[in-house]
Coordinates of C-alpha atoms in Angstrom, one line a residue:
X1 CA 81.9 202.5 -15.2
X2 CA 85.2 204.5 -14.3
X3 CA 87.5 202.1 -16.0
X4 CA 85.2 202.5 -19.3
X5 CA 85.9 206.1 -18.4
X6 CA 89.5 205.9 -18.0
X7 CA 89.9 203.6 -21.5
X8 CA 87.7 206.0 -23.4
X9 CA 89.3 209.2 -21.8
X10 CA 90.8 211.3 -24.5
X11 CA 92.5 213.0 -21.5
X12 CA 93.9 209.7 -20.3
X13 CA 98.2 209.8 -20.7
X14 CA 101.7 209.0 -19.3
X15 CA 101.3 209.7 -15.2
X16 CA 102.9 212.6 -14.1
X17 CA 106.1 211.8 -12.1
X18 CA 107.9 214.7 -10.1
X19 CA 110.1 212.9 -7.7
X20 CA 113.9 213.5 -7.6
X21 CA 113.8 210.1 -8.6
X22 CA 112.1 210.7 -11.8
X23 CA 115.1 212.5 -13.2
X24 CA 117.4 209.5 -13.1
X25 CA 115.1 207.1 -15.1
X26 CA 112.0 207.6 -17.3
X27 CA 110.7 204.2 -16.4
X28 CA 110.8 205.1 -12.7
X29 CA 106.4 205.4 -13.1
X30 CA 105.2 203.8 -16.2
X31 CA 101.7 204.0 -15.8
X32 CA 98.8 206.3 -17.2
X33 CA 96.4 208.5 -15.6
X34 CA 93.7 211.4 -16.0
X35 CA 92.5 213.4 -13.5
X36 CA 88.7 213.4 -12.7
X37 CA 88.2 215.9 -9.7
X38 CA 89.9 218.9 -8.0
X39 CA 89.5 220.3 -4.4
X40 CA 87.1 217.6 -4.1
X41 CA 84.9 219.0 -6.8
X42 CA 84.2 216.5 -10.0
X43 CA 84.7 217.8 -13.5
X44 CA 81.7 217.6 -15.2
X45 CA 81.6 214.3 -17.3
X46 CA 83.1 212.2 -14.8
X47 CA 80.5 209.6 -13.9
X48 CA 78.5 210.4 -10.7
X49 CA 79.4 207.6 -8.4
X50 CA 82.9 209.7 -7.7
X51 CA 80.9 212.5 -6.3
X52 CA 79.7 209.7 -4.0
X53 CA 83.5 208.1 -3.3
X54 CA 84.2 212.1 -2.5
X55 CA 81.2 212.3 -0.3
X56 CA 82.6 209.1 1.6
X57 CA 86.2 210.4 2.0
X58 CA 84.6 213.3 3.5
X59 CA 83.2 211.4 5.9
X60 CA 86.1 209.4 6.9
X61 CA 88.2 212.6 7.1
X62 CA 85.1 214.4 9.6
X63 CA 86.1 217.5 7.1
X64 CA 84.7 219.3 3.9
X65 CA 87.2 217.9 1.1
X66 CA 87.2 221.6 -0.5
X67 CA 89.4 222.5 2.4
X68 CA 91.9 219.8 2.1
X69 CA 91.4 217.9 -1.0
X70 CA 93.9 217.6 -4.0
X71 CA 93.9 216.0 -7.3
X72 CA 91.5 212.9 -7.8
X73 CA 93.0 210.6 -10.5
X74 CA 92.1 207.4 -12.5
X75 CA 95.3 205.3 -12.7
X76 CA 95.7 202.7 -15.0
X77 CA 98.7 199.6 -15.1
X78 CA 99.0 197.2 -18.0
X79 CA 101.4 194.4 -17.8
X80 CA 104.7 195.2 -16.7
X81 CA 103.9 198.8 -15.4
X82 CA 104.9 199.9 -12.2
X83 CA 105.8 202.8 -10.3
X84 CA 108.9 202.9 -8.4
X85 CA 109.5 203.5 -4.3
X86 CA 108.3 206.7 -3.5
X87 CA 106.5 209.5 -1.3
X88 CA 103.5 210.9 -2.6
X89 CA 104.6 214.6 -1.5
X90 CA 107.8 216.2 -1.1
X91 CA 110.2 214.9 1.7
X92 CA 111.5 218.2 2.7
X93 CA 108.4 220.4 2.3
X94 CA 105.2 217.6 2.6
X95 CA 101.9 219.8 1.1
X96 CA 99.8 216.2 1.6
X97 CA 99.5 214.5 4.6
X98 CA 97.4 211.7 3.3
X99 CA 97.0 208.9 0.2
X100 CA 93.9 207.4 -0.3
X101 CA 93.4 204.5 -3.1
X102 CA 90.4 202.8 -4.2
X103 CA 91.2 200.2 -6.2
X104 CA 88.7 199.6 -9.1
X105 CA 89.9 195.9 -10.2
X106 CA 91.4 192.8 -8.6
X107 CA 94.7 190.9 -9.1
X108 CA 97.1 188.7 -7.4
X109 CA 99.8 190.6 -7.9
X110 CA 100.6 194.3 -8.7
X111 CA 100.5 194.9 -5.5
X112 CA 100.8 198.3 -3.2
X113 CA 104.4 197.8 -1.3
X114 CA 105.6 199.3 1.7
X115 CA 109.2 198.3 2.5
X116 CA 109.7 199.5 5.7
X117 CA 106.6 198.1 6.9
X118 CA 107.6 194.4 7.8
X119 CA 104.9 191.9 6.0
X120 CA 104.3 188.0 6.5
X121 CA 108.0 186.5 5.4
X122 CA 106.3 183.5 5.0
X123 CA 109.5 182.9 2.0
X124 CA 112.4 184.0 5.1
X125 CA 113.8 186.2 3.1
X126 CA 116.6 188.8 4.1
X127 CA 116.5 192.2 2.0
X128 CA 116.8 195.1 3.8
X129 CA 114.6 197.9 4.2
X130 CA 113.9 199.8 0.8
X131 CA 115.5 202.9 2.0
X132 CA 118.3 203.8 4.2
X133 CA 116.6 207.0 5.2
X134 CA 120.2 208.1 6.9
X135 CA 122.4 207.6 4.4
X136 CA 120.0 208.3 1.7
X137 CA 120.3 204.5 0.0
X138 CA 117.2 203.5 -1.9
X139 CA 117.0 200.4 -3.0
X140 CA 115.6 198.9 -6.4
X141 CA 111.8 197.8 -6.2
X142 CA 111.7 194.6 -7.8
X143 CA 113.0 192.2 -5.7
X144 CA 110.9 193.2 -2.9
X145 CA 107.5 192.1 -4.9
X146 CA 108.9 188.8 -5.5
X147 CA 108.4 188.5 -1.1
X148 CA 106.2 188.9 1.7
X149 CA 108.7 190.2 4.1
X150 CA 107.2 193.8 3.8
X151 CA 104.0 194.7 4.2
X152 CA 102.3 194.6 0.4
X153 CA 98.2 195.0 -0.2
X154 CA 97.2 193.1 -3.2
X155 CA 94.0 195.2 -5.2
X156 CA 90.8 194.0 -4.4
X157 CA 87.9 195.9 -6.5
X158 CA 86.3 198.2 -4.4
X159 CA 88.6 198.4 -1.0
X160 CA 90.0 201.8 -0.1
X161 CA 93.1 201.9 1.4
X162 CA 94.0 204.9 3.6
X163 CA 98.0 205.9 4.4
X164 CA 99.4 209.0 6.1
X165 CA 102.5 210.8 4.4
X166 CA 103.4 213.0 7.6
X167 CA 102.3 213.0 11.2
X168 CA 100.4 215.8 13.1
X169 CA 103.5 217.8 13.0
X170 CA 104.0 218.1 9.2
X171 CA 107.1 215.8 9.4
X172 CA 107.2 212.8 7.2
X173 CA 105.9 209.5 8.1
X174 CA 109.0 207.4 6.8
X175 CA 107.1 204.6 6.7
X176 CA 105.1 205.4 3.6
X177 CA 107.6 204.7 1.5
X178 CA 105.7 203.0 -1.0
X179 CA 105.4 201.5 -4.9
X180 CA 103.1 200.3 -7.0
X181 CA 104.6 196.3 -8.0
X182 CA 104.4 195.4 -11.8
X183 CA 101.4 193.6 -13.0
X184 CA 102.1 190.8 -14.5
X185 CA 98.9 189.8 -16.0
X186 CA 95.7 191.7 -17.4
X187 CA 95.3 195.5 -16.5
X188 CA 94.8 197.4 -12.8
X189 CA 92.7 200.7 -12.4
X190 CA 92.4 202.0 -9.3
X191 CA 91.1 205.6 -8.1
X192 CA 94.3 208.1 -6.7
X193 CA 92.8 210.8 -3.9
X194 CA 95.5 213.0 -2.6
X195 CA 94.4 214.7 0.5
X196 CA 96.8 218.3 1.7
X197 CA 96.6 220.3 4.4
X198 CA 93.5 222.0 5.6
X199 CA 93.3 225.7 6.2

């Protein structure tokens, strides 16, 4: 139902990308996007079972998503899309503290990447973390979703995956440092729910 939304969404284009990265390369995110709900409210001809996936974020968060929620986007990634290492808010001012995804369709690759988080290394590979948060070194995604040494989440239609982008104190969690790897085969929707601070 919401990726026959997405596909048939006139409103469906090129994903934002605001990053600092984003002004060095045009390919840094790659994939499309429409938004379906603000503040936790649902524009009118999205289907109703986002009102329910609102409902049970709500829930999980013990708070009224009109006090907290942002933007609530359908993403889609067709082969060879990606979107590069990044933080879902700002670094130096954070207005989210949270990054919820629902993925909407399954694949064994095109996977959700954390490189800071160590993974598996079932391969024994040896590439360093994907950002030198010190010396402000970021490393190029890619070879990272060729391994299990970090922590990657392959999609799975219908699990929701919760992260936090800063802790209690408003400072950010490092170790969200995340990307989206390139699909390789087929297409990838998922469901994007940005959660900011409450009042």
């Amino acid at each position: 139902m919401l990726i026959e939304y997405a596909d048939q969404s006139p409103e469906l284009a090129r994903s934002v990308c605001r990053g600092a990265e984003c002004h060095v390369s045009h390919t840094h995110r790659t994939s499309s996007s429409v938004v379906i709900a603000s503040n936790g409210r649902c524009y009118p001809e999205v289907p109703p079972v986002v009102a329910g996936v609102l409902e049970r974020i709500s829930e999980l968060l013990d708070s009224p998503l009109e006090e907290m929620a942002q933007d609530t986007v359908l993403v889609r990634y067709r082969a060879g899309e990606r979107y590069q290492f990044h933080y879902d808010t700002d670094r130096e001012t954070p207005t989210r503290f949270g990054t919820f995804l629902l993925y909407l369709s399954s694949h064994q690759d095109g996977e959700t990447i954390f490189p800071l988080i160590p993974g598996r290394n079932t391969q024994n590979t040896s590439l360093p973390p994907g950002v030198d948060v010190l010396n402000k070194r970021k490393q190029p995604m890619e070879p990272y979703c060729e391994t299990d040494q970090y922590l990657k989440i392959r999609p799975v239609a219908g699990d929701l995956v919760l992260f936090f982008m800063t802790d209690d104190q408003r400072r950010i969690n490092e170790a969200a440092w995340h990307g989206a790897c390139p699909v390789k085969m087929g297409t990838k929707y998922l469901s994007q729910h940005w959660i900011g601070f409450g009042p």
